[in-house]
GROMACS .gro file of C-alpha atoms in nm:
model
  236
    1MET     CA    1   0.000   0.000   0.000
    2PHE     CA    2   0.114   0.353  -0.061
    3ASP     CA    3  -0.011   0.692   0.046
    4LEU     CA    4  -0.164   0.919  -0.218
    5ASN     CA    5  -0.061   1.282  -0.222
    6TYR     CA    6  -0.368   1.495  -0.288
    7TRP     CA    7  -0.190   1.829  -0.254
    8PRO     CA    8  -0.122   1.864  -0.631
    9LEU     CA    9  -0.501   1.880  -0.675
   10ILE     CA   10  -0.524   2.200  -0.473
   11GLY     CA   11  -0.556   2.400  -0.795
   12ILE     CA   12  -0.904   2.254  -0.856
   13PRO     CA   13  -1.073   2.401  -0.546
   14VAL     CA   14  -0.890   2.730  -0.610
   15VAL     CA   15  -1.047   2.749  -0.957
   16VAL     CA   16  -1.391   2.646  -0.830
   17ILE     CA   17  -1.392   2.896  -0.543
   18GLY     CA   18  -1.247   3.175  -0.756
   19PHE     CA   19  -1.507   3.133  -1.030
   20ALA     CA   20  -1.787   3.097  -0.774
   21LEU     CA   21  -1.685   3.429  -0.618
   22ARG     CA   22  -1.661   3.584  -0.967
   23PHE     CA   23  -1.301   3.687  -0.938
   24ASN     CA   24  -1.099   3.776  -1.247
   25PRO     CA   25  -1.056   3.446  -1.442
   26LEU     CA   26  -0.694   3.526  -1.533
   27LEU     CA   27  -0.603   3.584  -1.168
   28VAL     CA   28  -0.789   3.271  -1.059
   29VAL     CA   29  -0.605   3.049  -1.308
   30THR     CA   30  -0.271   3.213  -1.220
   31PHE     CA   31  -0.318   3.152  -0.847
   32ALA     CA   32  -0.432   2.797  -0.917
   33GLY     CA   33  -0.113   2.734  -1.111
   34LEU     CA   34   0.100   2.887  -0.836
   35ALA     CA   35  -0.074   2.676  -0.572
   36THR     CA   36  -0.023   2.358  -0.773
   37GLY     CA   37   0.343   2.441  -0.833
   38TRP     CA   38   0.394   2.500  -0.462
   39ALA     CA   39   0.222   2.168  -0.383
   40VAL     CA   40   0.459   1.971  -0.609
   41ASN     CA   41   0.764   2.153  -0.468
   42LEU     CA   42   0.854   2.341  -0.787
   43ASP     CA   43   1.106   2.619  -0.731
   44PHE     CA   44   1.015   2.969  -0.846
   45ILE     CA   45   1.233   2.965  -1.160
   46SER     CA   46   1.092   2.631  -1.278
   47LEU     CA   47   0.742   2.758  -1.213
   48LEU     CA   48   0.804   3.067  -1.428
   49GLN     CA   49   0.947   2.848  -1.703
   50THR     CA   50   0.637   2.628  -1.695
   51PHE     CA   51   0.407   2.931  -1.715
   52GLY     CA   52   0.604   3.070  -2.008
   53GLU     CA   53   0.607   2.739  -2.194
   54LYS     CA   54   0.232   2.685  -2.158
   55PHE     CA   55   0.161   3.043  -2.263
   56MET     CA   56   0.372   3.008  -2.578
   57ASN     CA   57   0.206   2.679  -2.667
   58SER     CA   58  -0.144   2.828  -2.641
   59ARG     CA   59  -0.083   3.182  -2.770
   60GLN     CA   60  -0.254   3.108  -3.104
   61LEU     CA   61  -0.573   3.010  -2.922
   62ALA     CA   62  -0.556   3.327  -2.713
   63SER     CA   63  -0.513   3.545  -3.022
   64PHE     CA   64  -0.812   3.375  -3.189
   65ILE     CA   65  -1.029   3.439  -2.882
   66LEU     CA   66  -0.922   3.805  -2.876
   67ILE     CA   67  -1.032   3.853  -3.238
   68LEU     CA   68  -1.400   3.806  -3.155
   69PRO     CA   69  -1.444   4.095  -2.906
   70VAL     CA   70  -1.229   4.323  -3.124
   71ILE     CA   71  -1.450   4.257  -3.428
   72ALA     CA   72  -1.761   4.300  -3.213
   73LEU     CA   73  -1.642   4.642  -3.093
   74LEU     CA   74  -1.559   4.752  -3.446
   75GLU     CA   75  -1.903   4.649  -3.568
   76ARG     CA   76  -2.063   4.816  -3.267
   77TYR     CA   77  -1.908   5.147  -3.370
   78GLY     CA   78  -2.009   5.125  -3.736
   79LEU     CA   79  -1.738   4.934  -3.924
   80GLN     CA   80  -1.988   4.772  -4.162
   81GLN     CA   81  -2.166   5.101  -4.228
   82ARG     CA   82  -1.834   5.273  -4.299
   83ALA     CA   83  -1.742   4.997  -4.545
   84ARG     CA   84  -2.078   5.037  -4.724
   85ASP     CA   85  -2.049   5.416  -4.737
   86TRP     CA   86  -1.693   5.402  -4.871
   87ILE     CA   87  -1.769   5.153  -5.145
   88SER     CA   88  -2.084   5.342  -5.248
   89GLN     CA   89  -1.863   5.637  -5.345
   90ILE     CA   90  -1.690   5.425  -5.612
   91LYS     CA   91  -1.934   5.432  -5.903
   92THR     CA   92  -1.761   5.155  -6.102
   93ALA     CA   93  -1.755   4.910  -5.811
   94THR     CA   94  -1.980   4.606  -5.836
   95SER     CA   95  -2.028   4.309  -5.609
   96ALA     CA   96  -1.867   4.075  -5.861
   97ARG     CA   97  -1.559   4.295  -5.910
   98ILE     CA   98  -1.504   4.335  -5.536
   99LEU     CA   99  -1.534   3.961  -5.473
  100ALA     CA  100  -1.314   3.876  -5.772
  101LEU     CA  101  -1.040   4.111  -5.652
  102TYR     CA  102  -1.056   3.963  -5.303
  103PHE     CA  103  -1.040   3.611  -5.446
  104ILE     CA  104  -0.718   3.688  -5.635
  105VAL     CA  105  -0.555   3.857  -5.336
  106ARG     CA  106  -0.666   3.582  -5.096
  107GLU     CA  107  -0.543   3.297  -5.312
  108CYS     CA  108  -0.207   3.462  -5.380
  109SER     CA  109  -0.154   3.544  -5.012
  110ALA     CA  110  -0.245   3.188  -4.910
  111ALA     CA  111   0.008   3.057  -5.163
  112LEU     CA  112   0.272   3.262  -4.979
  113GLY     CA  113   0.170   3.118  -4.643
  114LEU     CA  114  -0.024   3.427  -4.524
  115ILE     CA  115  -0.333   3.226  -4.436
  116SER     CA  116  -0.429   3.448  -4.142
  117LEU     CA  117  -0.432   3.758  -4.361
  118GLY     CA  118  -0.807   3.714  -4.418
  119GLY     CA  119  -1.085   3.499  -4.282
  120GLN     CA  120  -1.457   3.473  -4.216
  121ALA     CA  121  -1.456   3.644  -3.877
  122GLN     CA  122  -1.193   3.912  -3.930
  123THR     CA  123  -1.250   4.006  -4.296
  124VAL     CA  124  -1.558   3.858  -4.464
  125ARG     CA  125  -1.827   3.953  -4.210
  126PRO     CA  126  -1.707   4.302  -4.109
  127LEU     CA  127  -1.558   4.417  -4.443
  128LEU     CA  128  -1.601   4.206  -4.756
  129ALA     CA  129  -1.972   4.124  -4.730
  130PRO     CA  130  -2.074   4.485  -4.639
  131MET     CA  131  -1.866   4.618  -4.928
  132ALA     CA  132  -2.028   4.377  -5.174
  133LEU     CA  133  -2.372   4.460  -5.037
  134GLY     CA  134  -2.296   4.833  -5.055
  135ALA     CA  135  -2.196   4.807  -5.419
  136ALA     CA  136  -2.516   4.618  -5.503
  137THR     CA  137  -2.729   4.865  -5.307
  138ASN     CA  138  -2.564   5.156  -5.484
  139LYS     CA  139  -2.656   5.000  -5.821
  140TYR     CA  140  -2.997   4.845  -5.758
  141GLY     CA  141  -3.132   5.030  -5.456
  142GLU     CA  142  -3.262   4.859  -5.143
  143LEU     CA  143  -3.204   4.485  -5.171
  144PRO     CA  144  -3.449   4.212  -5.066
  145LYS     CA  145  -3.328   3.979  -4.793
  146PRO     CA  146  -3.283   3.675  -5.026
  147VAL     CA  147  -3.054   3.884  -5.247
  148LYS     CA  148  -2.856   4.002  -4.945
  149ASP     CA  149  -2.819   3.641  -4.832
  150MET     CA  150  -2.700   3.536  -5.178
  151ILE     CA  151  -2.432   3.807  -5.190
  152SER     CA  152  -2.316   3.727  -4.835
  153ALA     CA  153  -2.296   3.357  -4.926
  154HIS     CA  154  -2.080   3.440  -5.228
  155ALA     CA  155  -1.854   3.651  -5.007
  156ALA     CA  156  -1.807   3.360  -4.766
  157ALA     CA  157  -1.747   3.117  -5.054
  158VAL     CA  158  -1.481   3.341  -5.206
  159ASP     CA  159  -1.272   3.327  -4.890
  160ASN     CA  160  -1.314   2.952  -4.838
  161ILE     CA  161  -1.235   2.849  -5.195
  162ALA     CA  162  -0.942   3.086  -5.239
  163VAL     CA  163  -0.764   2.979  -4.922
  164PHE     CA  164  -0.843   2.610  -4.979
  165PHE     CA  165  -0.672   2.595  -5.317
  166GLY     CA  166  -0.406   2.856  -5.246
  167GLU     CA  167  -0.263   2.712  -4.926
  168ASP     CA  168  -0.157   2.386  -5.095
  169ILE     CA  169   0.103   2.579  -5.296
  170PHE     CA  170   0.284   2.681  -4.978
  171ILE     CA  171   0.532   2.397  -4.916
  172ALA     CA  172   0.544   2.451  -4.538
  173PHE     CA  173   0.167   2.410  -4.506
  174GLY     CA  174   0.065   2.127  -4.271
  175ALA     CA  175  -0.137   1.935  -4.531
  176VAL     CA  176   0.158   1.938  -4.776
  177LEU     CA  177   0.394   1.806  -4.510
  178LEU     CA  178   0.136   1.543  -4.412
  179MET     CA  179   0.108   1.421  -4.772
  180ASP     CA  180   0.487   1.409  -4.801
  181ALA     CA  181   0.516   1.205  -4.479
  182PHE     CA  182   0.235   0.970  -4.589
  183LEU     CA  183   0.402   0.900  -4.923
  184LYS     CA  184   0.738   0.829  -4.762
  185GLU     CA  185   0.584   0.602  -4.498
  186ASN     CA  186   0.430   0.394  -4.776
  187GLY     CA  187   0.755   0.358  -4.968
  188ILE     CA  188   0.687   0.622  -5.234
  189THR     CA  189   1.012   0.814  -5.272
  190GLY     CA  190   1.133   1.088  -5.501
  191ILE     CA  191   0.851   1.329  -5.411
  192GLU     CA  192   0.936   1.637  -5.208
  193PRO     CA  193   0.709   1.910  -5.066
  194LEU     CA  194   0.828   2.136  -5.348
  195HIS     CA  195   0.686   1.894  -5.604
  196ILE     CA  196   0.348   1.886  -5.425
  197GLY     CA  197   0.341   2.266  -5.412
  198LEU     CA  198   0.424   2.298  -5.783
  199TRP     CA  199   0.156   2.051  -5.885
  200ALA     CA  200  -0.096   2.244  -5.677
  201ILE     CA  201  -0.050   2.550  -5.898
  202PRO     CA  202  -0.256   2.418  -6.196
  203THR     CA  203  -0.540   2.326  -5.957
  204ALA     CA  204  -0.531   2.672  -5.800
  205LEU     CA  205  -0.537   2.836  -6.144
  206CYS     CA  206  -0.836   2.622  -6.247
  207ALA     CA  207  -1.017   2.721  -5.928
  208LEU     CA  208  -0.939   3.085  -6.002
  209VAL     CA  209  -1.075   3.070  -6.359
  210ILE     CA  210  -1.388   2.874  -6.260
  211HIS     CA  211  -1.475   3.099  -5.971
  212LEU     CA  212  -1.412   3.418  -6.165
  213PHE     CA  213  -1.658   3.282  -6.425
  214ARG     CA  214  -1.912   3.223  -6.148
  215LEU     CA  215  -1.862   3.577  -6.020
  216ALA     CA  216  -1.902   3.715  -6.372
  217ARG     CA  217  -2.250   3.562  -6.375
  218LEU     CA  218  -2.329   3.696  -6.028
  219GLU     CA  219  -2.425   4.045  -6.147
  220SER     CA  220  -2.689   3.913  -6.384
  221LYS     CA  221  -2.826   3.689  -6.108
  222ILE     CA  222  -2.851   3.986  -5.872
  223ALA     CA  223  -3.027   4.196  -6.136
  224LYS     CA  224  -3.278   3.921  -6.213
  225ALA     CA  225  -3.344   3.855  -5.845
  226VAL     CA  226  -3.401   4.224  -5.768
  227GLN     CA  227  -3.630   4.259  -6.068
  228LYS     CA  228  -3.825   3.953  -5.960
  229TYR     CA  229  -3.881   4.075  -5.603
  230ASN     CA  230  -3.960   4.431  -5.711
  231ALA     CA  231  -4.206   4.330  -5.983
  232PRO     CA  232  -4.564   4.434  -5.901
  233GLU     CA  233  -4.799   4.153  -5.814
  234PRO     CA  234  -5.063   4.082  -6.079
  235ILE     CA  235  -5.409   4.212  -5.999
  236LEU     CA  236  -5.664   3.932  -5.988
   0.00000   0.00000   0.00000
């Protein structure tokens, strides 16, 4: 038989009590970590090293969580309205042209490894979709909700498709390295990440051409949809 040491679990009641008393979550977690480190006899330097290591390992998650309140504050103070007003001043701007330009920039940046340059939360919702909607409103007037939903859906699709086909060109991308490791594990040699990235270029170009063709047809679809919803109902 051996005696169990329950002192390393002291961090659990610290977290429970701290959250129950509605203390600052960051302070509660910090004190819980300090209490646990003291319980397992960690010296102060080792404890600081552990805190630093865990923070560095989870910093990407923390940055992602911080994006949401920042975007919410920007929208609260009129970011979408500013984007609509700015794009409405450009008479030659159309929804299709704005989305096509974003597609090209997004795919090229993803090919260079700049995947976090855009995204649904930080770019599409607060900027791209309002700009596309503003251009359509400037041309056709007030838009029906189904038309707004269609334009917003195209804005979301532009980001997803561009980054999906563009990121495979970047040889340090995780999926490229995974394919390279899989091929080598199964005895297929002579293929390097550079080869995978080069062969992804024709696919990305095909995606670019196909989606630009879809966007070229978008303007006519918007015009037909607006005309349909604005047409007077027949008198019976």
